[in-house]
Amino acid sequence: MIDDTYQCLTAVAGTPRGPRHLIAGGTVSALCQAYLGHGYGFDQALALLVGLLAAAETQCWKEAEPDLLAVLRGLSEDFQKAEDASKFELCQLLPLFLPPTTTVPSECLRDLQAGLARILGSKLSSWQRNPALKLAARLAHACGSTWIPAGSSGSKFLALLVNLACVEVRLALEETGSEVKEDVVTACYALMELGIQECTRCEQSLLKEPQKVQLVSIMKEAIGAVIHYLQQVGPEKQKEPFVFASVRILGAWLAEETSSLRKEVCQLLPFLVRYAKTLYEEAEEANDLSQQVANLAISPTTPGPSWPGDALRLLLPGWCHLTVEDGPREILIKEGAPSLLCKYFLQQWELTSPGHDTSVLPDSVEIGLQTCCHIFLNLVVTAPGLIKRDACFTSLMNTLMTSLPALVQQQGRLLLAANVATLGLLMARLLSTSPALQGTPASRGFFAAAILFLSQSHVARATPGSDQAVLALSPDYEGIWADLQELWFLGMQAFTGCVPLLPWLAPAALRSRWPQELLQLLGSVSPTSVKPEMVAAYQGVLVELARANRLCREAMRLQAGEETASHYRMAALEQCLSEP
């Protein structure tokens, strides 16, 4: 009777709508209990569970999470204790029982790591090793490095994992023409990515410095094999998930390391630009922003059905480093990367605009926008002629101007607002003759918002036991000042440069009362609490405003500007205010 029951359930599960009906009817919980009870036919219960999880993983976990976690605990314990060939079979089963969203129980992680350490520390054939690597990759994707214990044993295990992954990648990709086991190599990519993260982690890294040096050298050779493979990819293969996975691991490497393999990377750049452009244009043709959002968080171990992926997002950090260097930057410009990046930025910006549910967006969208801004900042500084002649930057400038006023008012988005404000100010200096910047409502709104960002960074703060306040960071700025300060100083410098180029800007600044409030702030705090670089930044803005407009000079004098300038030894401002 039990055999007949399993036969019926298996037949239903094999139909198109069968899994959905079985899951809704409580079959998953029943099968879990049957397996955990180890009664007659429990192995058939496990086989059915595997089929249902493969067909509808999310629905299974939604309906029977506690029971599935109990099965995972049992399988993990069996895996840790197994001394025979069953441990290799469990390696293949266990990835299916790792929850997609729920945290894996700590006791399961301990058992899984111990079992993997015993397997991978032995001499194995590929059919025994590959499932273990795939299980480790799933754990790395789900838990990062938290499943690996701290201390000597953990660091040795992680080094072994990354080493094995790199060897597998080289063996698979260096031999031109050989058949690549894409699922295994993709799993190795995930382990390499974990190695990159740990090698670049400054605090609480599992690895010691000598281990990091050794692993970076080993990973460099594996990345060389990835580059070699990508150089062979023709147009007919560009839409394959494995190519995307290969670009992903290369992007992760370039985000941290661009000095090694520089010649090989430069040779590959034209392909990377074309590849990113192909995937971007295909997604754009589909015109389905919700699908593009779904593609932003593709697992490195299981590419999944959503295709094409967002290749540009993966390449942005590396391109940010490469645009600083003359050779790679020239290649990127020649291949049309700036124009592509402008289009991508505008498309991603649309995802965050009113009318779209920003709560479902992954953090990578906002980080991607910030990284785009950094690339554009590099181009503004190193290739100003490109900004002036390429029409795409005019469209970008218009978007920055219309977006910043709302952005600076939004909680939790100060860092993005800083990027947008600073980039816009630097671009405005280069595009100052553009009709869009001649006192239009959009340009006035942008500069008012930029002034808001620059002016609200510091406040006067009272100190116990002292009559005089000190200059201190505003609460909103304090927690992120390490990431913000370079942008703030650059923004102050760029605003200063815009004042003589845009005649309407000084009167607009005066109406905002920024120069008066700035002098009032400096007058209310102890000069010793204001760092020299702050004094220089403030003086730069005040001097240019005073030089540009007589009313500004008069307003500054009324705000004790000359006296404040004397206190802070702002010789240029003092001289400017002493003139009629």
Coordinates of C-alpha atoms in Angstrom, one line a residue:
M1 CA 0.0 0.0 0.0
I2 CA 2.9 2.4 0.8
D3 CA 4.6 1.6 -2.4
D4 CA 1.4 2.2 -4.3
T5 CA 0.9 5.6 -2.5
Y6 CA 4.4 6.8 -3.5
Q7 CA 3.8 5.6 -7.1
C8 CA 0.6 7.7 -7.2
L9 CA 2.3 10.7 -5.8
T10 CA 5.2 10.4 -8.2
A11 CA 2.8 10.2 -11.1
V12 CA 1.0 13.3 -10.0
A13 CA 4.3 15.2 -9.4
G14 CA 5.2 14.3 -13.0
T15 CA 2.3 16.3 -14.5
P16 CA 2.6 20.0 -15.4
R17 CA 0.3 21.2 -12.6
G18 CA 0.9 18.3 -10.2
P19 CA 3.6 19.8 -8.0
R20 CA 1.6 22.9 -7.3
H21 CA -1.5 20.8 -6.2
L22 CA 0.7 18.5 -4.1
I23 CA 2.4 21.4 -2.3
A24 CA -0.9 23.2 -1.6
G25 CA -2.3 20.0 -0.2
G26 CA 0.4 19.6 2.5
T27 CA 2.3 16.9 0.8
V28 CA 5.7 18.4 1.5
S29 CA 5.2 18.3 5.3
A30 CA 3.9 14.8 5.1
L31 CA 6.9 13.6 3.0
C32 CA 9.3 15.4 5.4
Q33 CA 7.8 13.6 8.4
A34 CA 7.9 10.3 6.5
Y35 CA 11.6 10.7 5.7
L36 CA 12.5 11.8 9.3
G37 CA 10.5 8.8 10.7
H38 CA 12.7 6.4 8.7
G39 CA 9.8 4.1 8.2
Y40 CA 9.3 1.8 5.2
G41 CA 9.8 3.7 1.9
F42 CA 11.4 6.8 3.5
D43 CA 14.0 6.9 0.7
Q44 CA 11.1 7.3 -1.8
A45 CA 9.8 10.2 0.3
L46 CA 13.2 11.9 -0.1
A47 CA 13.2 11.3 -3.8
L48 CA 9.8 12.9 -4.1
L49 CA 10.9 15.9 -2.0
V50 CA 13.9 16.4 -4.3
G51 CA 11.5 16.5 -7.3
L52 CA 9.1 19.0 -5.7
L53 CA 12.0 21.3 -4.6
A54 CA 13.4 21.2 -8.1
A55 CA 10.0 22.1 -9.6
A56 CA 8.8 24.7 -7.1
E57 CA 11.5 25.6 -4.5
T58 CA 10.0 28.8 -3.3
Q59 CA 6.5 27.4 -2.9
C60 CA 7.8 24.4 -1.0
W61 CA 9.7 26.5 1.5
K62 CA 6.7 28.8 1.9
E63 CA 4.4 26.0 2.8
A64 CA 6.7 23.8 4.9
E65 CA 9.7 25.7 6.1
P66 CA 10.0 24.1 9.6
D67 CA 9.7 20.6 8.2
L68 CA 12.2 21.2 5.4
L69 CA 14.7 22.6 7.9
A70 CA 14.3 19.5 10.0
V71 CA 15.2 17.4 7.0
L72 CA 18.2 19.7 6.3
R73 CA 19.4 19.1 9.9
G74 CA 19.1 15.3 9.4
L75 CA 20.9 15.3 6.1
S76 CA 23.6 17.6 7.4
E77 CA 24.2 15.3 10.4
D78 CA 24.3 12.2 8.2
F79 CA 26.7 14.0 5.9
Q80 CA 29.1 14.9 8.7
K81 CA 29.1 11.3 10.0
A82 CA 29.2 9.5 6.7
E83 CA 32.4 7.4 6.1
D84 CA 31.2 5.6 2.9
A85 CA 30.2 6.6 -0.6
S86 CA 26.9 7.9 0.7
K87 CA 28.6 11.2 1.5
F88 CA 29.1 11.9 -2.2
E89 CA 25.4 11.2 -2.9
L90 CA 24.5 13.6 -0.1
C91 CA 26.8 16.3 -1.7
Q92 CA 24.4 16.2 -4.7
L93 CA 21.2 16.2 -2.6
L94 CA 22.1 18.9 0.0
P95 CA 22.2 22.0 -2.3
L96 CA 18.5 21.4 -3.0
F97 CA 17.7 21.6 0.7
L98 CA 19.4 24.9 1.4
P99 CA 16.7 27.5 2.0
P100 CA 16.5 30.3 -0.7
T101 CA 15.8 33.1 1.8
T102 CA 15.8 31.7 5.4
T103 CA 19.1 31.6 7.3
V104 CA 20.7 28.2 7.4
P105 CA 20.7 26.9 11.0
S106 CA 24.2 27.1 12.6
E107 CA 24.3 23.4 13.5
C108 CA 23.8 22.6 9.9
L109 CA 26.6 24.9 8.8
R110 CA 29.0 23.3 11.3
D111 CA 28.1 19.8 10.0
L112 CA 28.3 20.8 6.3
Q113 CA 31.7 22.5 6.7
A114 CA 33.1 19.5 8.7
G115 CA 31.9 17.1 6.1
L116 CA 33.3 19.2 3.2
A117 CA 36.6 19.6 4.9
R118 CA 37.0 15.9 5.2
I119 CA 36.0 15.2 1.6
L120 CA 38.1 18.0 0.0
G121 CA 41.1 17.2 2.1
S122 CA 41.3 13.8 0.6
K123 CA 42.6 12.6 -2.8
L124 CA 39.6 12.4 -5.0
S125 CA 38.5 11.8 -8.6
S126 CA 36.6 14.5 -10.4
W127 CA 33.2 12.8 -10.0
Q128 CA 33.7 12.8 -6.2
R129 CA 35.2 16.3 -5.9
N130 CA 32.8 18.2 -8.2
P131 CA 29.6 17.8 -6.2
A132 CA 31.5 18.9 -3.1
L133 CA 32.7 22.1 -4.9
K134 CA 29.2 22.8 -6.0
L135 CA 27.8 22.4 -2.4
A136 CA 30.5 24.7 -1.1
A137 CA 29.6 27.2 -3.8
R138 CA 26.0 27.2 -2.8
L139 CA 27.0 27.8 0.8
A140 CA 29.3 30.6 -0.2
H141 CA 26.4 32.2 -2.2
A142 CA 23.9 31.8 0.6
C143 CA 26.1 32.6 3.6
G144 CA 29.3 34.3 2.4
S145 CA 32.1 33.1 4.7
T146 CA 30.1 32.9 7.9
W147 CA 29.8 29.1 7.6
I148 CA 33.6 28.8 7.8
P149 CA 35.0 28.7 11.3
A150 CA 37.6 31.3 12.4
G151 CA 41.1 30.3 13.3
S152 CA 43.7 28.1 11.7
S153 CA 41.4 25.3 10.6
G154 CA 39.0 27.7 8.9
S155 CA 41.7 29.7 7.1
K156 CA 43.3 26.5 5.8
F157 CA 39.9 25.2 4.7
L158 CA 39.1 28.5 2.8
A159 CA 42.6 28.5 1.2
L160 CA 42.0 24.9 0.1
L161 CA 38.6 25.7 -1.4
V162 CA 39.9 28.7 -3.4
N163 CA 43.0 26.7 -4.5
L164 CA 40.9 23.8 -5.7
A165 CA 38.5 26.2 -7.5
C166 CA 41.4 28.0 -9.3
V167 CA 43.0 24.7 -10.4
E168 CA 39.6 23.5 -11.8
V169 CA 39.1 26.8 -13.7
R170 CA 42.5 26.6 -15.3
L171 CA 42.2 23.0 -16.2
A172 CA 38.8 23.7 -17.8
L173 CA 39.5 26.9 -19.6
E174 CA 43.2 26.9 -20.7
E175 CA 42.8 23.9 -23.0
T176 CA 41.2 25.4 -26.2
G177 CA 38.6 23.1 -27.8
S178 CA 38.0 20.9 -24.7
E179 CA 34.5 20.5 -23.4
V180 CA 33.9 22.7 -20.4
K181 CA 31.8 21.4 -17.4
E182 CA 30.0 24.8 -17.1
D183 CA 28.1 24.0 -13.9
V184 CA 31.3 23.0 -12.1
V185 CA 33.4 25.9 -13.3
T186 CA 30.5 28.3 -12.4
A187 CA 30.6 26.9 -8.9
C188 CA 34.3 27.5 -8.8
Y189 CA 33.8 31.1 -9.8
A190 CA 31.6 31.5 -6.7
L191 CA 34.4 30.1 -4.6
M192 CA 36.9 32.4 -6.3
E193 CA 34.6 35.4 -5.6
L194 CA 34.6 34.4 -1.9
G195 CA 38.4 34.3 -2.0
I196 CA 38.5 37.8 -3.5
Q197 CA 36.2 39.1 -0.8
E198 CA 38.3 37.6 2.0
C199 CA 41.6 38.7 0.4
T200 CA 40.4 42.3 0.3
R201 CA 38.8 42.3 3.7
C202 CA 40.8 44.4 6.2
E203 CA 39.1 43.5 9.4
Q204 CA 38.1 40.1 10.7
S205 CA 39.4 38.3 7.6
L206 CA 39.7 34.5 7.9
L207 CA 43.0 34.7 6.0
K208 CA 46.4 35.7 7.2
E209 CA 48.5 38.0 5.1
P210 CA 50.9 35.3 3.7
Q211 CA 47.8 33.3 2.7
K212 CA 46.3 36.3 1.0
V213 CA 49.4 36.9 -1.0
Q214 CA 49.6 33.3 -2.1
L215 CA 45.9 33.1 -3.0
V216 CA 46.0 36.4 -5.0
S217 CA 48.8 34.9 -7.1
I218 CA 46.8 31.7 -7.7
M219 CA 43.6 33.6 -8.5
K220 CA 45.6 35.8 -10.9
E221 CA 46.5 32.7 -13.0
A222 CA 42.8 31.5 -12.9
I223 CA 41.6 35.0 -14.0
G224 CA 44.2 34.8 -16.9
A225 CA 42.4 31.6 -18.0
V226 CA 39.0 33.3 -17.8
I227 CA 40.3 36.1 -20.0
H228 CA 41.7 33.6 -22.4
Y229 CA 38.3 31.9 -22.6
L230 CA 36.4 35.1 -23.2
Q231 CA 38.8 36.1 -26.0
Q232 CA 37.6 33.0 -27.8
V233 CA 33.8 33.7 -27.4
G234 CA 32.1 34.5 -30.7
P235 CA 28.8 36.4 -31.2
E236 CA 26.8 33.1 -31.3
K237 CA 27.8 32.4 -27.6
Q238 CA 27.4 35.8 -26.1
K239 CA 23.9 35.1 -24.7
E240 CA 25.0 31.9 -22.9
P241 CA 24.8 32.0 -19.1
F242 CA 28.3 30.6 -18.7
V243 CA 29.7 33.6 -20.6
F244 CA 27.9 35.9 -18.2
A245 CA 29.2 34.0 -15.2
S246 CA 32.8 34.3 -16.6
V247 CA 32.3 38.1 -17.0
R248 CA 30.9 38.3 -13.5
I249 CA 34.1 36.7 -11.9
L250 CA 36.3 39.0 -14.1
G251 CA 34.3 42.0 -12.9
A252 CA 34.7 40.9 -9.3
W253 CA 38.5 40.7 -9.9
L254 CA 38.8 44.0 -11.7
A255 CA 36.8 45.7 -8.9
E256 CA 39.8 45.1 -6.7
E257 CA 42.8 44.6 -8.9
T258 CA 43.5 46.3 -12.3
S259 CA 47.3 46.6 -12.2
S260 CA 48.1 42.9 -12.9
L261 CA 47.2 41.4 -16.2
R262 CA 46.9 44.9 -17.6
K263 CA 47.8 44.0 -21.1
E264 CA 45.4 41.1 -21.3
V265 CA 42.6 43.2 -19.8
C266 CA 43.2 46.0 -22.3
Q267 CA 43.0 43.5 -25.1
L268 CA 39.7 42.2 -23.8
L269 CA 38.1 45.7 -23.2
P270 CA 36.6 46.0 -26.7
F271 CA 34.8 42.6 -26.2
L272 CA 33.6 43.6 -22.7
V273 CA 32.1 46.9 -24.0
R274 CA 30.4 45.1 -27.0
Y275 CA 29.1 42.3 -24.7
A276 CA 27.7 44.8 -22.2
K277 CA 26.1 46.8 -25.0
T278 CA 24.5 43.7 -26.5
L279 CA 22.9 42.6 -23.3
Y280 CA 21.8 46.2 -22.5
E281 CA 20.2 46.7 -25.9
E282 CA 18.4 43.4 -25.7
A283 CA 17.0 44.3 -22.3
E284 CA 16.0 47.7 -23.6
E285 CA 14.2 46.2 -26.6
A286 CA 12.2 44.1 -24.2
N287 CA 11.3 47.3 -22.5
D288 CA 10.5 45.4 -19.3
L289 CA 12.0 47.3 -16.3
S290 CA 10.6 44.8 -13.8
Q291 CA 12.3 42.0 -15.6
Q292 CA 15.6 44.0 -15.6
V293 CA 15.2 44.4 -11.8
A294 CA 14.8 40.7 -11.4
N295 CA 18.0 40.1 -13.4
L296 CA 20.0 42.3 -11.0
A297 CA 20.4 39.6 -8.4
I298 CA 21.4 36.5 -10.4
S299 CA 23.1 33.7 -8.4
P300 CA 26.7 33.1 -9.5
T301 CA 26.2 29.4 -9.1
T302 CA 22.8 29.1 -10.8
P303 CA 22.3 31.7 -13.6
G304 CA 18.6 30.9 -13.7
P305 CA 15.9 31.6 -16.3
S306 CA 16.0 35.4 -16.3
W307 CA 18.3 36.4 -19.2
P308 CA 20.1 38.5 -20.2
G309 CA 21.7 39.6 -17.0
D310 CA 22.9 43.1 -16.1
A311 CA 26.5 42.7 -17.3
L312 CA 27.2 46.5 -17.0
R313 CA 26.6 46.4 -13.2
L314 CA 29.3 43.8 -12.8
L315 CA 31.8 45.8 -14.8
L316 CA 31.2 49.2 -13.3
P317 CA 33.7 49.0 -10.4
G318 CA 36.5 47.8 -12.7
W319 CA 35.8 50.4 -15.3
C320 CA 35.8 53.0 -12.5
H321 CA 39.4 52.1 -11.8
L322 CA 40.4 51.8 -15.5
T323 CA 39.0 55.2 -16.5
V324 CA 41.8 56.8 -14.3
E325 CA 44.5 55.2 -16.5
D326 CA 45.3 56.7 -19.9
G327 CA 45.5 53.5 -21.9
P328 CA 42.4 51.7 -20.8
R329 CA 40.4 55.0 -20.7
E330 CA 41.2 55.7 -24.4
I331 CA 40.1 52.2 -25.3
L332 CA 36.8 52.6 -23.4
I333 CA 36.2 55.9 -25.1
K334 CA 37.0 54.6 -28.5
E335 CA 34.6 51.6 -28.1
G336 CA 31.7 53.9 -27.0
A337 CA 31.6 53.0 -23.3
P338 CA 30.8 56.6 -22.1
S339 CA 27.7 56.8 -24.3
L340 CA 26.6 53.4 -23.2
L341 CA 27.1 54.3 -19.5
C342 CA 25.1 57.5 -19.9
K343 CA 22.2 55.5 -21.4
Y344 CA 22.5 52.9 -18.6
F345 CA 22.6 55.6 -15.9
L346 CA 19.4 57.2 -17.3
Q347 CA 17.7 53.8 -17.5
Q348 CA 18.7 52.8 -13.9
W349 CA 17.7 56.2 -12.7
E350 CA 14.2 55.6 -14.1
L351 CA 13.9 52.6 -11.9
T352 CA 14.3 54.8 -8.8
S353 CA 11.9 57.6 -10.1
P354 CA 8.4 58.2 -8.8
G355 CA 5.9 55.6 -10.1
H356 CA 8.3 52.7 -9.5
D357 CA 8.3 50.7 -6.3
T358 CA 11.8 51.4 -5.0
S359 CA 11.3 49.1 -2.0
V360 CA 11.8 46.0 -4.2
L361 CA 15.0 47.3 -5.7
P362 CA 18.2 45.7 -4.6
D363 CA 20.9 47.9 -3.1
S364 CA 23.0 47.2 -6.2
V365 CA 20.9 49.7 -8.2
E366 CA 21.8 52.6 -5.9
I367 CA 25.4 51.4 -5.7
G368 CA 25.5 51.1 -9.5
L369 CA 24.3 54.7 -9.9
Q370 CA 27.0 55.9 -7.5
T371 CA 29.7 54.0 -9.4
C372 CA 28.5 55.5 -12.6
C373 CA 28.9 58.9 -11.1
H374 CA 32.4 58.1 -10.1
I375 CA 33.2 57.0 -13.6
F376 CA 31.8 60.2 -15.0
L377 CA 33.8 62.2 -12.4
N378 CA 36.9 60.5 -13.7
L379 CA 36.0 61.5 -17.3
V380 CA 35.2 65.1 -16.3
V381 CA 38.7 65.4 -14.8
T382 CA 40.7 63.4 -17.3
A383 CA 38.7 63.9 -20.6
P384 CA 36.9 67.3 -20.4
G385 CA 36.8 67.6 -24.2
L386 CA 34.6 64.4 -24.3
I387 CA 32.1 66.0 -21.9
K388 CA 31.8 69.1 -24.1
R389 CA 31.4 67.4 -27.5
D390 CA 29.4 64.2 -26.7
A391 CA 25.6 64.9 -26.8
C392 CA 24.9 62.1 -24.3
F393 CA 26.5 64.2 -21.5
T394 CA 24.0 67.0 -22.2
S395 CA 21.2 64.6 -21.6
L396 CA 22.9 63.4 -18.5
M397 CA 23.3 67.0 -17.2
N398 CA 19.6 67.6 -17.8
T399 CA 18.7 64.5 -15.7
L400 CA 21.0 65.5 -12.9
M401 CA 19.5 69.0 -12.8
T402 CA 15.9 67.8 -12.7
S403 CA 16.6 65.0 -10.2
L404 CA 18.7 66.6 -7.5
P405 CA 16.0 68.9 -5.9
A406 CA 13.9 65.9 -4.9
L407 CA 16.9 63.7 -4.1
V408 CA 18.4 65.9 -1.4
Q409 CA 15.1 65.8 0.5
Q410 CA 15.0 62.0 0.6
Q411 CA 16.1 60.2 3.8
G412 CA 18.9 57.7 3.5
R413 CA 20.0 58.8 0.0
L414 CA 22.6 61.4 1.0
L415 CA 25.5 59.6 -0.5
L416 CA 23.8 59.4 -3.9
A417 CA 22.7 63.0 -3.6
A418 CA 26.4 63.9 -3.0
N419 CA 27.5 62.1 -6.1
V420 CA 24.8 63.7 -8.2
A421 CA 25.4 67.2 -6.9
T422 CA 29.2 67.0 -7.3
L423 CA 29.1 65.5 -10.7
G424 CA 26.5 68.1 -11.8
L425 CA 28.6 71.0 -10.5
L426 CA 31.8 69.8 -12.3
M427 CA 29.9 69.2 -15.5
A428 CA 28.2 72.6 -15.2
R429 CA 31.7 74.2 -15.2
L430 CA 32.4 72.5 -18.5
L431 CA 29.0 73.1 -20.0
S432 CA 28.5 76.7 -18.7
T433 CA 27.7 78.1 -22.2
S434 CA 24.8 75.6 -22.6
P435 CA 21.4 77.2 -22.9
A436 CA 20.1 74.8 -20.2
L437 CA 22.4 76.5 -17.6
Q438 CA 21.5 80.1 -18.3
G439 CA 19.3 80.6 -15.3
T440 CA 16.5 78.3 -16.4
P441 CA 14.1 76.9 -13.8
A442 CA 15.9 73.5 -13.9
S443 CA 19.4 75.0 -13.5
R444 CA 18.2 77.3 -10.6
G445 CA 16.5 74.3 -8.9
F446 CA 19.7 72.3 -9.3
F447 CA 22.0 74.9 -7.8
A448 CA 19.6 75.6 -4.9
A449 CA 19.7 71.8 -4.1
A450 CA 23.5 71.8 -4.5
I451 CA 23.7 74.7 -2.0
L452 CA 21.5 72.8 0.4
F453 CA 23.8 69.7 0.2
L454 CA 26.9 71.8 0.7
S455 CA 25.5 74.1 3.4
Q456 CA 24.0 71.5 5.7
S457 CA 27.1 69.5 6.3
H458 CA 28.3 71.3 9.4
V459 CA 26.7 72.9 12.5
A460 CA 27.8 74.7 15.6
R461 CA 27.8 72.3 18.6
A462 CA 28.1 73.4 22.2
T463 CA 30.8 71.9 24.3
P464 CA 30.5 71.3 28.1
G465 CA 32.6 73.6 30.1
S466 CA 33.2 76.1 27.3
D467 CA 31.5 79.3 26.3
Q468 CA 32.3 78.8 22.7
A469 CA 30.8 76.2 20.3
V470 CA 32.8 74.1 17.9
L471 CA 32.3 73.3 14.3
A472 CA 30.9 69.7 14.0
L473 CA 29.4 67.5 11.4
S474 CA 25.6 67.4 11.1
P475 CA 24.0 64.2 12.3
D476 CA 23.0 63.1 8.8
Y477 CA 26.5 63.6 7.5
E478 CA 28.4 62.2 10.5
G479 CA 27.9 58.5 9.9
I480 CA 29.0 58.6 6.3
W481 CA 31.5 61.4 6.2
A482 CA 34.4 59.0 5.4
D483 CA 32.6 58.2 2.1
L484 CA 31.3 61.7 1.7
Q485 CA 34.1 64.2 2.5
E486 CA 36.0 63.9 -0.8
L487 CA 32.8 64.6 -2.7
W488 CA 31.9 67.5 -0.5
F489 CA 35.3 69.2 -0.9
L490 CA 35.2 68.5 -4.7
G491 CA 31.7 70.0 -4.8
M492 CA 32.8 73.1 -2.9
Q493 CA 35.6 73.5 -5.4
A494 CA 33.3 73.0 -8.4
F495 CA 30.7 75.4 -7.1
T496 CA 33.5 78.0 -6.7
G497 CA 34.5 77.5 -10.3
C498 CA 30.9 77.9 -11.5
V499 CA 30.3 81.3 -9.9
P500 CA 32.4 83.4 -12.4
L501 CA 31.0 81.4 -15.3
L502 CA 27.3 81.9 -14.5
P503 CA 26.4 85.5 -13.8
W504 CA 23.0 84.7 -12.3
L505 CA 24.5 82.2 -9.7
A506 CA 25.9 84.8 -7.2
P507 CA 22.6 86.6 -6.8
A508 CA 20.8 83.2 -6.4
A509 CA 23.3 82.2 -3.7
L510 CA 22.6 85.5 -1.9
R511 CA 18.9 84.9 -2.0
S512 CA 19.4 81.5 -0.5
R513 CA 21.3 83.3 2.4
W514 CA 24.1 80.7 2.2
P515 CA 27.0 83.3 2.3
Q516 CA 25.4 85.1 5.3
E517 CA 24.7 81.9 7.2
L518 CA 28.2 80.6 6.4
L519 CA 29.7 83.7 8.0
Q520 CA 27.3 83.5 10.9
L521 CA 28.4 79.8 11.5
L522 CA 32.1 80.7 11.4
G523 CA 31.5 83.6 13.7
S524 CA 29.7 81.4 16.3
V525 CA 32.4 78.7 16.6
S526 CA 36.0 78.6 17.9
P527 CA 38.4 79.2 15.0
T528 CA 40.6 76.4 16.4
S529 CA 37.8 73.9 15.8
V530 CA 37.8 74.6 12.0
K531 CA 40.4 72.6 10.1
P532 CA 42.6 74.4 7.6
E533 CA 41.1 72.5 4.6
M534 CA 37.6 73.6 5.8
V535 CA 38.8 77.3 6.0
A536 CA 40.2 77.1 2.5
A537 CA 37.0 75.6 1.1
Y538 CA 34.8 78.2 2.8
Q539 CA 37.0 81.0 1.7
G540 CA 37.0 79.8 -1.9
V541 CA 33.2 80.1 -2.1
L542 CA 33.0 83.4 -0.2
V543 CA 35.7 85.1 -2.3
E544 CA 34.2 84.1 -5.6
L545 CA 30.7 85.2 -4.5
A546 CA 32.1 88.5 -3.3
R547 CA 34.1 89.2 -6.5
A548 CA 31.1 88.3 -8.7
N549 CA 28.5 90.6 -7.1
R550 CA 28.4 93.9 -5.2
L551 CA 25.3 93.0 -3.2
C552 CA 27.1 89.8 -2.0
R553 CA 30.0 91.9 -0.7
E554 CA 27.6 94.3 1.1
A555 CA 25.7 91.4 2.7
M556 CA 29.0 89.8 3.9
R557 CA 30.1 93.1 5.4
L558 CA 26.8 93.4 7.2
Q559 CA 27.4 89.9 8.6
A560 CA 30.8 90.9 10.1
G561 CA 32.6 89.3 7.1
E562 CA 35.8 91.4 7.5
E563 CA 36.1 90.6 11.2
T564 CA 35.5 86.9 10.6
A565 CA 38.0 86.8 7.7
S566 CA 40.6 88.3 10.0
H567 CA 39.9 85.7 12.8
Y568 CA 40.3 82.9 10.3
R569 CA 43.3 84.5 8.5
M570 CA 41.3 84.5 5.2
A571 CA 43.5 87.1 3.6
A572 CA 41.9 86.9 0.1
L573 CA 38.4 87.4 1.6
E574 CA 39.6 90.2 3.8
Q575 CA 41.1 92.0 0.9
C576 CA 38.1 91.5 -1.3
L577 CA 35.7 92.8 1.3
S578 CA 37.9 95.9 1.9
E579 CA 37.4 97.0 -1.7
P580 CA 34.4 99.1 -2.8

